[in-house]
Amino acid sequence: MKILLVLSFILSGILATAQVKKTTTATKKTGTPTKQLPQKSKERLIEITTDYGVMIAKLYDSTPKHRDNFIKLIQQKIYDSLLFHRVINGFMIQGGDPTSKNADSTAQLGSGSLPGERIPAEIRSNIIHKKGS
C-alpha cells in the first residue's frame, strides 16, 4: 500500500510538471508584424501574422477611438514581435504587453501598459465575439 501511495505522488508530480511545461510552451507563440489590408469596404481589416498562421481582425467604425488607436500602434510597430502572453487552448489568446518583447521565459507578463492615453470603453451591444473569431 505504501508503494502505491508513493507511486501515486510521483505520478502526480510528473503530470503536474508536464502540464506546466505545456502551458509555458503555449505562451511562447510570437506575433510578427501586423499590417492593414487593402480595404474593399468600410470595415477595416487587419492581418496578424504569427508563427502559427495568419489571423484577420475586423475593426468597426462604431468604435472609432479604439480603431484609430489600434491602427496608430500598428503604424508605430508597437505590436511587432510581442508574445501572446496568455493562451487558453480552444478559448482565447491575449497579447499586447510591450514587456513581452524579448522577455525571459520566467517573466510574469500581462501587466505592461502600451504607450498613450487610456481610452474609454466603446462597448456596443450589436458587436459580439463569435466562436472562431
PDB file of C-alpha atoms in Angstrom:
ATOM      1  CA  MET A   1       0.000   0.000   0.000  1.00  0.00           C
ATOM      2  CA  LYS A   2       2.869   2.378   0.847  1.00  0.00           C
ATOM      3  CA  ILE A   3       4.459   1.711  -2.546  1.00  0.00           C
ATOM      4  CA  LEU A   4       1.172   2.522  -4.291  1.00  0.00           C
ATOM      5  CA  LEU A   5       0.890   5.769  -2.330  1.00  0.00           C
ATOM      6  CA  VAL A   6       4.478   6.784  -3.182  1.00  0.00           C
ATOM      7  CA  LEU A   7       3.957   5.911  -6.855  1.00  0.00           C
ATOM      8  CA  SER A   8       0.770   7.995  -6.976  1.00  0.00           C
ATOM      9  CA  PHE A   9       2.649  11.032  -5.591  1.00  0.00           C
ATOM     10  CA  ILE A  10       5.454  10.568  -8.127  1.00  0.00           C
ATOM     11  CA  LEU A  11       2.961  10.215 -10.976  1.00  0.00           C
ATOM     12  CA  SER A  12       1.073  13.312  -9.782  1.00  0.00           C
ATOM     13  CA  GLY A  13       4.316  15.294  -9.757  1.00  0.00           C
ATOM     14  CA  ILE A  14       5.238  14.158 -13.253  1.00  0.00           C
ATOM     15  CA  LEU A  15       1.787  15.020 -14.613  1.00  0.00           C
ATOM     16  CA  ALA A  16       1.798  18.424 -12.902  1.00  0.00           C
ATOM     17  CA  THR A  17       5.231  19.200 -14.373  1.00  0.00           C
ATOM     18  CA  ALA A  18       4.090  18.100 -17.824  1.00  0.00           C
ATOM     19  CA  GLN A  19       1.056  20.379 -17.604  1.00  0.00           C
ATOM     20  CA  VAL A  20       3.189  23.375 -16.572  1.00  0.00           C
ATOM     21  CA  LYS A  21       5.584  22.780 -19.462  1.00  0.00           C
ATOM     22  CA  LYS A  22       2.662  22.526 -21.891  1.00  0.00           C
ATOM     23  CA  THR A  23       1.257  25.858 -20.687  1.00  0.00           C
ATOM     24  CA  THR A  24       4.664  27.529 -20.823  1.00  0.00           C
ATOM     25  CA  THR A  25       5.166  26.327 -24.387  1.00  0.00           C
ATOM     26  CA  ALA A  26       1.765  27.673 -25.387  1.00  0.00           C
ATOM     27  CA  THR A  27       2.630  31.142 -24.131  1.00  0.00           C
ATOM     28  CA  LYS A  28       5.690  31.244 -26.373  1.00  0.00           C
ATOM     29  CA  LYS A  29       3.660  31.892 -29.529  1.00  0.00           C
ATOM     30  CA  THR A  30       5.100  35.027 -31.028  1.00  0.00           C
ATOM     31  CA  GLY A  31       3.496  37.583 -33.260  1.00  0.00           C
ATOM     32  CA  THR A  32       5.264  39.128 -36.207  1.00  0.00           C
ATOM     33  CA  PRO A  33       4.453  42.403 -37.924  1.00  0.00           C
ATOM     34  CA  THR A  34       0.800  43.331 -38.079  1.00  0.00           C
ATOM     35  CA  LYS A  35      -0.447  45.264 -41.082  1.00  0.00           C
ATOM     36  CA  GLN A  36      -3.557  46.807 -42.532  1.00  0.00           C
ATOM     37  CA  LEU A  37      -5.005  45.021 -45.537  1.00  0.00           C
ATOM     38  CA  PRO A  38      -6.319  46.784 -48.630  1.00  0.00           C
ATOM     39  CA  GLN A  39      -9.874  47.810 -47.792  1.00  0.00           C
ATOM     40  CA  LYS A  40     -12.754  46.692 -50.015  1.00  0.00           C
ATOM     41  CA  SER A  41     -15.484  48.005 -47.728  1.00  0.00           C
ATOM     42  CA  LYS A  42     -15.970  50.488 -44.898  1.00  0.00           C
ATOM     43  CA  GLU A  43     -14.790  47.914 -42.355  1.00  0.00           C
ATOM     44  CA  ARG A  44     -11.085  47.937 -41.547  1.00  0.00           C
ATOM     45  CA  LEU A  45      -9.382  44.561 -41.757  1.00  0.00           C
ATOM     46  CA  ILE A  46      -6.087  43.899 -40.009  1.00  0.00           C
ATOM     47  CA  GLU A  47      -3.790  40.965 -40.764  1.00  0.00           C
ATOM     48  CA  ILE A  48      -1.956  39.484 -37.776  1.00  0.00           C
ATOM     49  CA  THR A  49       0.832  37.092 -38.758  1.00  0.00           C
ATOM     50  CA  THR A  50       2.115  34.597 -36.178  1.00  0.00           C
ATOM     51  CA  ASP A  51       4.411  31.583 -36.168  1.00  0.00           C
ATOM     52  CA  TYR A  52       1.210  29.512 -36.265  1.00  0.00           C
ATOM     53  CA  GLY A  53      -0.565  31.217 -39.153  1.00  0.00           C
ATOM     54  CA  VAL A  54      -2.459  34.354 -40.104  1.00  0.00           C
ATOM     55  CA  MET A  55      -5.491  35.903 -38.395  1.00  0.00           C
ATOM     56  CA  ILE A  56      -7.738  38.609 -39.805  1.00  0.00           C
ATOM     57  CA  ALA A  57      -9.289  41.090 -37.355  1.00  0.00           C
ATOM     58  CA  LYS A  58     -12.175  43.385 -38.198  1.00  0.00           C
ATOM     59  CA  LEU A  59     -12.165  46.927 -36.768  1.00  0.00           C
ATOM     60  CA  TYR A  60     -15.502  48.700 -36.551  1.00  0.00           C
ATOM     61  CA  ASP A  61     -16.346  52.302 -37.408  1.00  0.00           C
ATOM     62  CA  SER A  62     -18.718  52.348 -34.422  1.00  0.00           C
ATOM     63  CA  THR A  63     -15.682  52.150 -32.099  1.00  0.00           C
ATOM     64  CA  PRO A  64     -13.558  54.930 -33.637  1.00  0.00           C
ATOM     65  CA  LYS A  65     -11.300  55.642 -30.652  1.00  0.00           C
ATOM     66  CA  HIS A  66     -10.193  52.020 -30.308  1.00  0.00           C
ATOM     67  CA  ARG A  67      -9.973  51.520 -34.073  1.00  0.00           C
ATOM     68  CA  ASP A  68      -7.797  54.607 -34.580  1.00  0.00           C
ATOM     69  CA  ASN A  69      -5.596  53.848 -31.562  1.00  0.00           C
ATOM     70  CA  PHE A  70      -5.019  50.260 -32.719  1.00  0.00           C
ATOM     71  CA  ILE A  71      -4.077  51.445 -36.218  1.00  0.00           C
ATOM     72  CA  LYS A  72      -1.729  54.087 -34.755  1.00  0.00           C
ATOM     73  CA  LEU A  73       0.038  51.464 -32.619  1.00  0.00           C
ATOM     74  CA  ILE A  74       0.372  49.171 -35.654  1.00  0.00           C
ATOM     75  CA  GLN A  75       1.948  52.001 -37.656  1.00  0.00           C
ATOM     76  CA  GLN A  76       4.370  52.648 -34.769  1.00  0.00           C
ATOM     77  CA  LYS A  77       5.253  48.911 -34.854  1.00  0.00           C
ATOM     78  CA  ILE A  78       4.383  48.563 -31.158  1.00  0.00           C
ATOM     79  CA  TYR A  79       2.936  45.058 -31.650  1.00  0.00           C
ATOM     80  CA  ASP A  80       5.799  43.681 -33.759  1.00  0.00           C
ATOM     81  CA  SER A  81       7.292  40.537 -32.163  1.00  0.00           C
ATOM     82  CA  LEU A  82       5.224  40.683 -28.972  1.00  0.00           C
ATOM     83  CA  LEU A  83       4.204  37.402 -27.343  1.00  0.00           C
ATOM     84  CA  PHE A  84       0.720  36.116 -26.794  1.00  0.00           C
ATOM     85  CA  HIS A  85       1.277  36.005 -23.051  1.00  0.00           C
ATOM     86  CA  ARG A  86      -1.996  34.256 -22.217  1.00  0.00           C
ATOM     87  CA  VAL A  87      -3.160  31.263 -24.254  1.00  0.00           C
ATOM     88  CA  ILE A  88      -6.152  29.136 -23.283  1.00  0.00           C
ATOM     89  CA  ASN A  89      -6.455  26.320 -25.809  1.00  0.00           C
ATOM     90  CA  GLY A  90      -9.804  26.304 -27.594  1.00  0.00           C
ATOM     91  CA  PHE A  91     -10.881  29.570 -25.957  1.00  0.00           C
ATOM     92  CA  MET A  92      -8.712  32.666 -26.360  1.00  0.00           C
ATOM     93  CA  ILE A  93      -5.330  34.296 -26.751  1.00  0.00           C
ATOM     94  CA  GLN A  94      -4.192  37.567 -25.228  1.00  0.00           C
ATOM     95  CA  GLY A  95      -1.287  39.748 -26.260  1.00  0.00           C
ATOM     96  CA  GLY A  96      -0.149  43.333 -26.418  1.00  0.00           C
ATOM     97  CA  ASP A  97       2.088  43.532 -23.347  1.00  0.00           C
ATOM     98  CA  PRO A  98       5.094  45.595 -24.513  1.00  0.00           C
ATOM     99  CA  THR A  99       7.289  43.980 -21.844  1.00  0.00           C
ATOM    100  CA  SER A 100       6.871  40.619 -23.617  1.00  0.00           C
ATOM    101  CA  LYS A 101       9.235  41.628 -26.441  1.00  0.00           C
ATOM    102  CA  ASN A 102      12.470  39.674 -25.795  1.00  0.00           C
ATOM    103  CA  ALA A 103      11.103  38.583 -22.396  1.00  0.00           C
ATOM    104  CA  ASP A 104      12.833  35.925 -20.330  1.00  0.00           C
ATOM    105  CA  SER A 105      10.896  32.643 -20.131  1.00  0.00           C
ATOM    106  CA  THR A 106      10.341  33.187 -16.388  1.00  0.00           C
ATOM    107  CA  ALA A 107       8.972  36.738 -16.741  1.00  0.00           C
ATOM    108  CA  GLN A 108       5.491  37.488 -15.412  1.00  0.00           C
ATOM    109  CA  LEU A 109       3.674  39.025 -18.374  1.00  0.00           C
ATOM    110  CA  GLY A 110       0.339  40.701 -18.907  1.00  0.00           C
ATOM    111  CA  SER A 111       0.594  43.815 -16.785  1.00  0.00           C
ATOM    112  CA  GLY A 112       2.601  46.071 -19.101  1.00  0.00           C
ATOM    113  CA  SER A 113       0.973  49.208 -20.456  1.00  0.00           C
ATOM    114  CA  LEU A 114       1.010  50.386 -24.035  1.00  0.00           C
ATOM    115  CA  PRO A 115       2.062  53.965 -24.702  1.00  0.00           C
ATOM    116  CA  GLY A 116      -0.575  56.668 -24.919  1.00  0.00           C
ATOM    117  CA  GLU A 117      -3.667  57.696 -23.074  1.00  0.00           C
ATOM    118  CA  ARG A 118      -6.364  55.444 -21.675  1.00  0.00           C
ATOM    119  CA  ILE A 119      -9.344  55.185 -23.980  1.00  0.00           C
ATOM    120  CA  PRO A 120     -12.864  54.950 -22.551  1.00  0.00           C
ATOM    121  CA  ALA A 121     -14.785  51.758 -23.317  1.00  0.00           C
ATOM    122  CA  GLU A 122     -16.737  51.783 -26.581  1.00  0.00           C
ATOM    123  CA  ILE A 123     -18.990  48.821 -25.818  1.00  0.00           C
ATOM    124  CA  ARG A 124     -21.644  48.284 -28.483  1.00  0.00           C
ATOM    125  CA  SER A 125     -24.436  45.754 -27.966  1.00  0.00           C
ATOM    126  CA  ASN A 126     -24.541  44.987 -31.689  1.00  0.00           C
ATOM    127  CA  ILE A 127     -20.872  43.904 -31.786  1.00  0.00           C
ATOM    128  CA  ILE A 128     -20.310  40.450 -30.334  1.00  0.00           C
ATOM    129  CA  HIS A 129     -17.490  37.924 -30.266  1.00  0.00           C
ATOM    130  CA  LYS A 130     -18.237  34.919 -32.433  1.00  0.00           C
ATOM    131  CA  LYS A 131     -16.783  31.458 -31.961  1.00  0.00           C
ATOM    132  CA  GLY A 132     -13.715  31.126 -34.134  1.00  0.00           C
ATOM    133  CA  SER A 133     -13.196  34.857 -34.385  1.00  0.00           C
TER     134      SER A 133
END
